[in-house]
Amino acid sequence: NAGVTQTPKFQVLKTGQSMTLQCAQDMNHEYMSWYRQDPGMGLRLIHYSVGAGITDQGEVPNGYNVSRSTTEDFPLRLLSAAPSQTSVYFCASSYSGGLWETQYFGPGTRLLVL
Amino acid sequence: GENVEQHPSTLSVQEGDSAVIKCTYSDSASNYFPWYKQELGKRPQLIIDIRSNVGEKKDQRIAVTLNKTAKHFSLHITETQPEDSAVYFCAATGSARQLTFGSGTQLTVLP
């Protein structure tokens, strides 16, 4: 199993550009989520999904969109990138227990917005 | 919503000594408390977790204690080794159905 994979590993954007961060898992996990990690602030939840077709907002959802058309994939879209979105983004998945189970993190995407 | 505070932000110990990291949470409904370890440039990985119906849990050199009354939980690492050097995050899941992380502790084990 590849586990949780993310692409790209690193991306540079200009302010106002849009892009999609890809996340996929091959463990048949129902629960998937996106976090951003900023220095000194831990990981903050952006959006999460409890299954295909179901998504919900986390702590910091503004400026991001998600969709969940399949169990395997959970892309994160930046609609109009801003310097404040410079961060490291982690995708995570877990079994049906969701937040009350082990979160398996992807390797992360480092995003720089100029 | 839930607020998780973590202390200290940095911790240096001599190899072989013990390390203790403490977290407090605000939501009395929180019932799941995991700890994640993140090495430099790597992804966070679960090292131990505890649920609200348990006061203490051990896994070899690592232990976690939970005091629900005081709303705090702690990570204890005994006989520290250089490979224990990393950033450690506590987290809590509460009534908002979100996993809220603390701000992290940089642990350095000195040889």
PDB file of N, CA and C in Angstrom, chain A residues 40-41 43-44 59, chain B residues 1-7 22-30 33 70-73 90-96 98-103:
ATOM      1  N   GLY A  40       4.936  27.494  14.840  1.00  0.00           N
ATOM      2  CA  GLY A  40       4.431  27.905  16.143  1.00  0.00           C
ATOM      3  C   GLY A  40       2.937  27.777  16.334  1.00  0.00           C
ATOM      4  N   MET A  41       2.228  27.192  15.338  1.00  0.00           N
ATOM      5  CA  MET A  41       0.770  27.130  15.451  1.00  0.00           C
ATOM      6  C   MET A  41       0.230  25.726  15.302  1.00  0.00           C
ATOM      7  N   LEU A  43      -1.027  22.209  13.830  1.00  0.00           N
ATOM      8  CA  LEU A  43      -1.791  21.886  12.624  1.00  0.00           C
ATOM      9  C   LEU A  43      -3.225  22.367  12.814  1.00  0.00           C
ATOM     10  N   ARG A  44      -3.742  23.030  11.794  1.00  0.00           N
ATOM     11  CA  ARG A  44      -5.108  23.527  11.865  1.00  0.00           C
ATOM     12  C   ARG A  44      -5.946  22.903  10.760  1.00  0.00           C
ATOM     13  N   GLU A  59     -11.517  24.463  11.037  1.00  0.00           N
ATOM     14  CA  GLU A  59     -11.235  25.703  11.765  1.00  0.00           C
ATOM     15  C   GLU A  59     -10.918  26.884  10.854  1.00  0.00           C
TER      16      GLU A  59
ATOM     17  N   GLY B   1     -15.146  26.841  20.489  1.00  0.00           N
ATOM     18  CA  GLY B   1     -14.548  25.578  20.120  1.00  0.00           C
ATOM     19  C   GLY B   1     -13.452  25.181  21.084  1.00  0.00           C
ATOM     20  N   GLU B   2     -12.844  24.057  20.791  1.00  0.00           N
ATOM     21  CA  GLU B   2     -11.771  23.521  21.632  1.00  0.00           C
ATOM     22  C   GLU B   2     -10.519  24.381  21.519  1.00  0.00           C
ATOM     23  N   ASN B   3      -9.822  24.533  22.651  1.00  0.00           N
ATOM     24  CA  ASN B   3      -8.546  25.221  22.679  1.00  0.00           C
ATOM     25  C   ASN B   3      -7.553  24.325  23.410  1.00  0.00           C
ATOM     26  N   VAL B   4      -6.451  24.017  22.772  1.00  0.00           N
ATOM     27  CA  VAL B   4      -5.431  23.149  23.365  1.00  0.00           C
ATOM     28  C   VAL B   4      -4.145  23.938  23.526  1.00  0.00           C
ATOM     29  N   GLU B   5      -3.668  24.025  24.745  1.00  0.00           N
ATOM     30  CA  GLU B   5      -2.417  24.715  25.023  1.00  0.00           C
ATOM     31  C   GLU B   5      -1.348  23.697  25.416  1.00  0.00           C
ATOM     32  N   GLN B   6      -0.147  23.895  24.889  1.00  0.00           N
ATOM     33  CA  GLN B   6       0.934  22.931  25.065  1.00  0.00           C
ATOM     34  C   GLN B   6       2.173  23.628  25.607  1.00  0.00           C
ATOM     35  N   HIS B   7       2.807  22.985  26.605  1.00  0.00           N
ATOM     36  CA  HIS B   7       4.011  23.551  27.222  1.00  0.00           C
ATOM     37  C   HIS B   7       4.992  22.427  27.566  1.00  0.00           C
ATOM     38  N   LYS B  22       3.301  18.866  28.620  1.00  0.00           N
ATOM     39  CA  LYS B  22       1.965  18.993  29.197  1.00  0.00           C
ATOM     40  C   LYS B  22       1.024  19.757  28.273  1.00  0.00           C
ATOM     41  N   CYS B  23      -0.225  19.338  28.279  1.00  0.00           N
ATOM     42  CA  CYS B  23      -1.255  20.013  27.494  1.00  0.00           C
ATOM     43  C   CYS B  23      -2.507  20.206  28.328  1.00  0.00           C
ATOM     44  N   THR B  24      -3.179  21.309  28.103  1.00  0.00           N
ATOM     45  CA  THR B  24      -4.487  21.543  28.705  1.00  0.00           C
ATOM     46  C   THR B  24      -5.502  21.752  27.592  1.00  0.00           C
ATOM     47  N   TYR B  25      -6.759  21.415  27.873  1.00  0.00           N
ATOM     48  CA  TYR B  25      -7.813  21.589  26.888  1.00  0.00           C
ATOM     49  C   TYR B  25      -8.992  22.290  27.540  1.00  0.00           C
ATOM     50  N   SER B  26      -9.854  22.850  26.723  1.00  0.00           N
ATOM     51  CA  SER B  26     -10.934  23.683  27.263  1.00  0.00           C
ATOM     52  C   SER B  26     -12.304  23.007  27.213  1.00  0.00           C
ATOM     53  N   ASP B  27     -12.521  22.122  26.244  1.00  0.00           N
ATOM     54  CA  ASP B  27     -13.833  21.518  26.033  1.00  0.00           C
ATOM     55  C   ASP B  27     -13.986  20.286  26.933  1.00  0.00           C
ATOM     56  N   SER B  28     -14.863  20.370  27.920  1.00  0.00           N
ATOM     57  CA  SER B  28     -15.037  19.258  28.856  1.00  0.00           C
ATOM     58  C   SER B  28     -15.612  18.012  28.168  1.00  0.00           C
ATOM     59  N   ALA B  29     -16.149  18.172  26.956  1.00  0.00           N
ATOM     60  CA  ALA B  29     -16.691  17.028  26.225  1.00  0.00           C
ATOM     61  C   ALA B  29     -15.623  16.275  25.442  1.00  0.00           C
ATOM     62  N   SER B  30     -14.399  16.794  25.403  1.00  0.00           N
ATOM     63  CA  SER B  30     -13.326  16.112  24.665  1.00  0.00           C
ATOM     64  C   SER B  30     -13.084  14.737  25.252  1.00  0.00           C
ATOM     65  N   PHE B  33      -7.452  11.842  23.026  1.00  0.00           N
ATOM     66  CA  PHE B  33      -6.266  12.676  23.168  1.00  0.00           C
ATOM     67  C   PHE B  33      -5.046  11.957  22.582  1.00  0.00           C
ATOM     68  N   ALA B  70      -9.087  18.211  35.877  1.00  0.00           N
ATOM     69  CA  ALA B  70      -8.267  19.396  35.647  1.00  0.00           C
ATOM     70  C   ALA B  70      -8.160  19.741  34.169  1.00  0.00           C
ATOM     71  N   LYS B  71      -8.648  18.879  33.318  1.00  0.00           N
ATOM     72  CA  LYS B  71      -8.576  19.038  31.867  1.00  0.00           C
ATOM     73  C   LYS B  71      -7.147  19.211  31.398  1.00  0.00           C
ATOM     74  N   HIS B  72      -6.290  18.302  31.801  1.00  0.00           N
ATOM     75  CA  HIS B  72      -4.954  18.308  31.257  1.00  0.00           C
ATOM     76  C   HIS B  72      -4.434  16.889  31.074  1.00  0.00           C
ATOM     77  N   PHE B  73      -3.533  16.730  30.138  1.00  0.00           N
ATOM     78  CA  PHE B  73      -2.925  15.437  29.847  1.00  0.00           C
ATOM     79  C   PHE B  73      -1.450  15.651  29.511  1.00  0.00           C
ATOM     80  N   CYS B  90       0.359  17.516  20.914  1.00  0.00           N
ATOM     81  CA  CYS B  90      -0.801  16.915  21.535  1.00  0.00           C
ATOM     82  C   CYS B  90      -2.034  17.369  20.753  1.00  0.00           C
ATOM     83  N   ALA B  91      -3.140  16.680  20.950  1.00  0.00           N
ATOM     84  CA  ALA B  91      -4.371  17.034  20.263  1.00  0.00           C
ATOM     85  C   ALA B  91      -5.561  16.534  21.074  1.00  0.00           C
ATOM     86  N   ALA B  92      -6.717  17.083  20.771  1.00  0.00           N
ATOM     87  CA  ALA B  92      -7.936  16.676  21.463  1.00  0.00           C
ATOM     88  C   ALA B  92      -9.111  16.735  20.508  1.00  0.00           C
ATOM     89  N   THR B  93     -10.011  15.776  20.646  1.00  0.00           N
ATOM     90  CA  THR B  93     -11.250  15.763  19.859  1.00  0.00           C
ATOM     91  C   THR B  93     -12.412  15.978  20.797  1.00  0.00           C
ATOM     92  N   GLY B  94     -13.186  17.017  20.494  1.00  0.00           N
ATOM     93  CA  GLY B  94     -14.292  17.348  21.379  1.00  0.00           C
ATOM     94  C   GLY B  94     -15.632  17.427  20.687  1.00  0.00           C
ATOM     95  N   SER B  95     -16.510  18.218  21.270  1.00  0.00           N
ATOM     96  CA  SER B  95     -17.884  18.277  20.802  1.00  0.00           C
ATOM     97  C   SER B  95     -18.015  18.911  19.423  1.00  0.00           C
ATOM     98  N   ALA B  96     -17.026  19.671  19.001  1.00  0.00           N
ATOM     99  CA  ALA B  96     -17.068  20.303  17.680  1.00  0.00           C
ATOM    100  C   ALA B  96     -16.703  19.329  16.570  1.00  0.00           C
ATOM    101  N   GLN B  98     -13.902  18.098  15.766  1.00  0.00           N
ATOM    102  CA  GLN B  98     -12.656  18.455  15.099  1.00  0.00           C
ATOM    103  C   GLN B  98     -11.486  18.044  15.976  1.00  0.00           C
ATOM    104  N   LEU B  99     -10.392  17.698  15.332  1.00  0.00           N
ATOM    105  CA  LEU B  99      -9.164  17.363  16.059  1.00  0.00           C
ATOM    106  C   LEU B  99      -8.352  18.643  16.170  1.00  0.00           C
ATOM    107  N   THR B 100      -8.219  19.153  17.397  1.00  0.00           N
ATOM    108  CA  THR B 100      -7.509  20.406  17.626  1.00  0.00           C
ATOM    109  C   THR B 100      -6.126  20.097  18.186  1.00  0.00           C
ATOM    110  N   PHE B 101      -5.101  20.652  17.534  1.00  0.00           N
ATOM    111  CA  PHE B 101      -3.718  20.386  17.927  1.00  0.00           C
ATOM    112  C   PHE B 101      -3.169  21.497  18.813  1.00  0.00           C
ATOM    113  N   GLY B 102      -2.241  21.106  19.688  1.00  0.00           N
ATOM    114  CA  GLY B 102      -1.448  22.086  20.400  1.00  0.00           C
ATOM    115  C   GLY B 102      -0.389  22.657  19.468  1.00  0.00           C
ATOM    116  N   SER B 103       0.364  23.637  19.963  1.00  0.00           N
ATOM    117  CA  SER B 103       1.319  24.352  19.103  1.00  0.00           C
ATOM    118  C   SER B 103       2.659  23.632  18.961  1.00  0.00           C
TER     119      SER B 103
END
